[in-house]
Amino acid sequence: MNMKAFSELVGLSPYTLRYYEKMGLLNKVQRNTSGHRDYTNKDVDWINFVIRLKDTGMPLSNILDYAKLRALGSCTVEERQDLLEQHKENLKAHIELQLNHLKALEEKIFLYKQKKVS
Amino acid sequence: MNMKAFSELVGLSPYTLRYYEKMGLLNKVQRNTSGHRDYTNKDVDWINFVIRLKDTGMPLSNILDYAKLRALGSCTVEERQDLLEQHKENLKAHIELQLNHLKALEEKIFLYKQKKVS
DNA sequence: TTACAAGTTAGAGTTAACTCTAAGTCAACT
DNA sequence: AGTTGACTTAGAGTTAACTCTAACTTGTAA
């Protein structure tokens, strides 16, 4: 799969994909005979997981930590699991907080509806 | 209330508070005789609301739009209410998305626990 | 009254995450 | 064979949201 197809499939611009690769988030991407990138289905799965981590607020530097452990192979499975567990807890806390914010926002809107806000 | 007390109360650094004021997010802050800022309880309420909007992902530029309407007085009540309603919907969508991400993350962790991940 | 902590401003510097430019090479179609 | 669009790299530029520096003034406690 070439750059364009991969880019459209995963929803990241070619600029961003090269940037991710340069910083080490996307390793050993295959090249065809003329030096152009040739992405695989495994790359699709991996980048989608990266996007999920990013969309749940994990900074790229932390995702990179995970990626480096992954590149080291199965001896890092436990450490990676710990990172994900930790991230899961952070995410749960984030969702709780956002639910509180939502409640407060609804109360504020209620005040507007009661014309109690100038 | 002076800079230090206000800063500690709302949890934003003096740098950030001056920055917010400079960009128009915090208007007509009172000054004492020697030119130092003298924050009121109304300022506390307002900045806390600003922080809530920010923490729910609203960019400062949008918060500034709301702040400008607020500064125009009661003739903008309806428009402000619309903005908040819209933001509420965005927030609900965001929470839904995060709940999906959480589920996917838990499934991934489950795979780790089953030793199905290398 | 002498420190020293806290306040002021304008403007420069930082960080994360892109996003683009320049200068070229490669691929596909007519 | 020529045009057009996609690809390559290194490195520069952008944006949001701070964060700090310099140079100075004010407030408080010993």
PDB file of N, CA, C and O in Angstrom, chain B residues 77-104:
ATOM      1  N   VAL B  77     -27.393  37.190  25.741  1.00  0.00           N
ATOM      2  CA  VAL B  77     -27.695  35.997  26.530  1.00  0.00           C
ATOM      3  C   VAL B  77     -28.030  34.799  25.647  1.00  0.00           C
ATOM      4  O   VAL B  77     -27.501  33.698  25.841  1.00  0.00           O
ATOM      5  N   GLU B  78     -28.876  35.055  24.657  1.00  0.00           N
ATOM      6  CA  GLU B  78     -29.334  33.943  23.824  1.00  0.00           C
ATOM      7  C   GLU B  78     -28.180  33.315  23.042  1.00  0.00           C
ATOM      8  O   GLU B  78     -28.050  32.101  22.966  1.00  0.00           O
ATOM      9  N   GLU B  79     -27.334  34.183  22.500  1.00  0.00           N
ATOM     10  CA  GLU B  79     -26.204  33.711  21.716  1.00  0.00           C
ATOM     11  C   GLU B  79     -25.239  32.889  22.571  1.00  0.00           C
ATOM     12  O   GLU B  79     -24.717  31.856  22.143  1.00  0.00           O
ATOM     13  N   ARG B  80     -25.036  33.361  23.803  1.00  0.00           N
ATOM     14  CA  ARG B  80     -24.166  32.627  24.720  1.00  0.00           C
ATOM     15  C   ARG B  80     -24.756  31.267  25.068  1.00  0.00           C
ATOM     16  O   ARG B  80     -24.052  30.269  25.123  1.00  0.00           O
ATOM     17  N   GLN B  81     -26.069  31.272  25.275  1.00  0.00           N
ATOM     18  CA  GLN B  81     -26.736  30.001  25.579  1.00  0.00           C
ATOM     19  C   GLN B  81     -26.546  29.006  24.426  1.00  0.00           C
ATOM     20  O   GLN B  81     -26.236  27.836  24.661  1.00  0.00           O
ATOM     21  N   ASP B  82     -26.681  29.499  23.206  1.00  0.00           N
ATOM     22  CA  ASP B  82     -26.479  28.636  22.040  1.00  0.00           C
ATOM     23  C   ASP B  82     -25.070  28.054  22.018  1.00  0.00           C
ATOM     24  O   ASP B  82     -24.872  26.873  21.739  1.00  0.00           O
ATOM     25  N   LEU B  83     -24.096  28.921  22.308  1.00  0.00           N
ATOM     26  CA  LEU B  83     -22.708  28.446  22.327  1.00  0.00           C
ATOM     27  C   LEU B  83     -22.525  27.332  23.355  1.00  0.00           C
ATOM     28  O   LEU B  83     -21.878  26.316  23.082  1.00  0.00           O
ATOM     29  N   LEU B  84     -23.128  27.532  24.521  1.00  0.00           N
ATOM     30  CA  LEU B  84     -22.972  26.524  25.577  1.00  0.00           C
ATOM     31  C   LEU B  84     -23.682  25.219  25.211  1.00  0.00           C
ATOM     32  O   LEU B  84     -23.163  24.136  25.457  1.00  0.00           O
ATOM     33  N   GLU B  85     -24.862  25.364  24.608  1.00  0.00           N
ATOM     34  CA  GLU B  85     -25.597  24.151  24.170  1.00  0.00           C
ATOM     35  C   GLU B  85     -24.754  23.368  23.171  1.00  0.00           C
ATOM     36  O   GLU B  85     -24.641  22.149  23.244  1.00  0.00           O
ATOM     37  N   GLN B  86     -24.163  24.104  22.247  1.00  0.00           N
ATOM     38  CA  GLN B  86     -23.325  23.457  21.246  1.00  0.00           C
ATOM     39  C   GLN B  86     -22.138  22.765  21.902  1.00  0.00           C
ATOM     40  O   GLN B  86     -21.797  21.623  21.579  1.00  0.00           O
ATOM     41  N   HIS B  87     -21.545  23.480  22.852  1.00  0.00           N
ATOM     42  CA  HIS B  87     -20.392  22.890  23.541  1.00  0.00           C
ATOM     43  C   HIS B  87     -20.805  21.656  24.334  1.00  0.00           C
ATOM     44  O   HIS B  87     -20.064  20.672  24.386  1.00  0.00           O
ATOM     45  N   LYS B  88     -21.981  21.704  24.916  1.00  0.00           N
ATOM     46  CA  LYS B  88     -22.486  20.543  25.666  1.00  0.00           C
ATOM     47  C   LYS B  88     -22.591  19.328  24.742  1.00  0.00           C
ATOM     48  O   LYS B  88     -22.180  18.227  25.122  1.00  0.00           O
ATOM     49  N   GLU B  89     -23.118  19.546  23.546  1.00  0.00           N
ATOM     50  CA  GLU B  89     -23.245  18.432  22.597  1.00  0.00           C
ATOM     51  C   GLU B  89     -21.878  17.886  22.210  1.00  0.00           C
ATOM     52  O   GLU B  89     -21.679  16.673  22.143  1.00  0.00           O
ATOM     53  N   ASN B  90     -20.943  18.791  21.977  1.00  0.00           N
ATOM     54  CA  ASN B  90     -19.574  18.355  21.665  1.00  0.00           C
ATOM     55  C   ASN B  90     -19.004  17.509  22.802  1.00  0.00           C
ATOM     56  O   ASN B  90     -18.363  16.486  22.567  1.00  0.00           O
ATOM     57  N   LEU B  91     -19.244  17.980  24.006  1.00  0.00           N
ATOM     58  CA  LEU B  91     -18.712  17.285  25.178  1.00  0.00           C
ATOM     59  C   LEU B  91     -19.322  15.895  25.299  1.00  0.00           C
ATOM     60  O   LEU B  91     -18.613  14.913  25.573  1.00  0.00           O
ATOM     61  N   LYS B  92     -20.635  15.811  25.063  1.00  0.00           N
ATOM     62  CA  LYS B  92     -21.296  14.503  25.143  1.00  0.00           C
ATOM     63  C   LYS B  92     -20.701  13.550  24.113  1.00  0.00           C
ATOM     64  O   LYS B  92     -20.439  12.376  24.412  1.00  0.00           O
ATOM     65  N   ALA B  93     -20.472  14.066  22.914  1.00  0.00           N
ATOM     66  CA  ALA B  93     -19.878  13.239  21.858  1.00  0.00           C
ATOM     67  C   ALA B  93     -18.469  12.804  22.263  1.00  0.00           C
ATOM     68  O   ALA B  93     -18.073  11.650  22.047  1.00  0.00           O
ATOM     69  N   HIS B  94     -17.732  13.736  22.848  1.00  0.00           N
ATOM     70  CA  HIS B  94     -16.373  13.418  23.294  1.00  0.00           C
ATOM     71  C   HIS B  94     -16.398  12.293  24.335  1.00  0.00           C
ATOM     72  O   HIS B  94     -15.600  11.347  24.264  1.00  0.00           O
ATOM     73  N   ILE B  95     -17.318  12.394  25.278  1.00  0.00           N
ATOM     74  CA  ILE B  95     -17.400  11.375  26.332  1.00  0.00           C
ATOM     75  C   ILE B  95     -17.751  10.014  25.723  1.00  0.00           C
ATOM     76  O   ILE B  95     -17.151   8.989  26.079  1.00  0.00           O
ATOM     77  N   GLU B  96     -18.693  10.007  24.791  1.00  0.00           N
ATOM     78  CA  GLU B  96     -19.056   8.759  24.114  1.00  0.00           C
ATOM     79  C   GLU B  96     -17.840   8.112  23.463  1.00  0.00           C
ATOM     80  O   GLU B  96     -17.598   6.919  23.583  1.00  0.00           O
ATOM     81  N   LEU B  97     -17.074   8.961  22.775  1.00  0.00           N
ATOM     82  CA  LEU B  97     -15.881   8.481  22.086  1.00  0.00           C
ATOM     83  C   LEU B  97     -14.874   7.906  23.070  1.00  0.00           C
ATOM     84  O   LEU B  97     -14.293   6.837  22.846  1.00  0.00           O
ATOM     85  N   GLN B  98     -14.679   8.607  24.170  1.00  0.00           N
ATOM     86  CA  GLN B  98     -13.725   8.138  25.167  1.00  0.00           C
ATOM     87  C   GLN B  98     -14.187   6.821  25.779  1.00  0.00           C
ATOM     88  O   GLN B  98     -13.366   5.959  26.101  1.00  0.00           O
ATOM     89  N   LEU B  99     -15.499   6.647  25.944  1.00  0.00           N
ATOM     90  CA  LEU B  99     -16.008   5.381  26.479  1.00  0.00           C
ATOM     91  C   LEU B  99     -15.725   4.239  25.502  1.00  0.00           C
ATOM     92  O   LEU B  99     -15.362   3.136  25.925  1.00  0.00           O
ATOM     93  N   ASN B 100     -15.850   4.521  24.218  1.00  0.00           N
ATOM     94  CA  ASN B 100     -15.491   3.510  23.210  1.00  0.00           C
ATOM     95  C   ASN B 100     -14.013   3.169  23.278  1.00  0.00           C
ATOM     96  O   ASN B 100     -13.628   2.002  23.212  1.00  0.00           O
ATOM     97  N   HIS B 101     -13.195   4.212  23.400  1.00  0.00           N
ATOM     98  CA  HIS B 101     -11.750   3.995  23.501  1.00  0.00           C
ATOM     99  C   HIS B 101     -11.437   3.144  24.734  1.00  0.00           C
ATOM    100  O   HIS B 101     -10.587   2.263  24.682  1.00  0.00           O
ATOM    101  N   LEU B 102     -12.121   3.439  25.824  1.00  0.00           N
ATOM    102  CA  LEU B 102     -11.890   2.687  27.068  1.00  0.00           C
ATOM    103  C   LEU B 102     -12.191   1.215  26.855  1.00  0.00           C
ATOM    104  O   LEU B 102     -11.418   0.346  27.270  1.00  0.00           O
ATOM    105  N   LYS B 103     -13.301   0.946  26.186  1.00  0.00           N
ATOM    106  CA  LYS B 103     -13.701  -0.444  25.931  1.00  0.00           C
ATOM    107  C   LYS B 103     -12.624  -1.150  25.093  1.00  0.00           C
ATOM    108  O   LYS B 103     -12.196  -2.258  25.429  1.00  0.00           O
ATOM    109  N   ALA B 104     -12.180  -0.480  24.042  1.00  0.00           N
ATOM    110  CA  ALA B 104     -11.161  -1.071  23.165  1.00  0.00           C
ATOM    111  C   ALA B 104      -9.862  -1.315  23.926  1.00  0.00           C
ATOM    112  O   ALA B 104      -9.191  -2.333  23.731  1.00  0.00           O
TER     113      ALA B 104
END
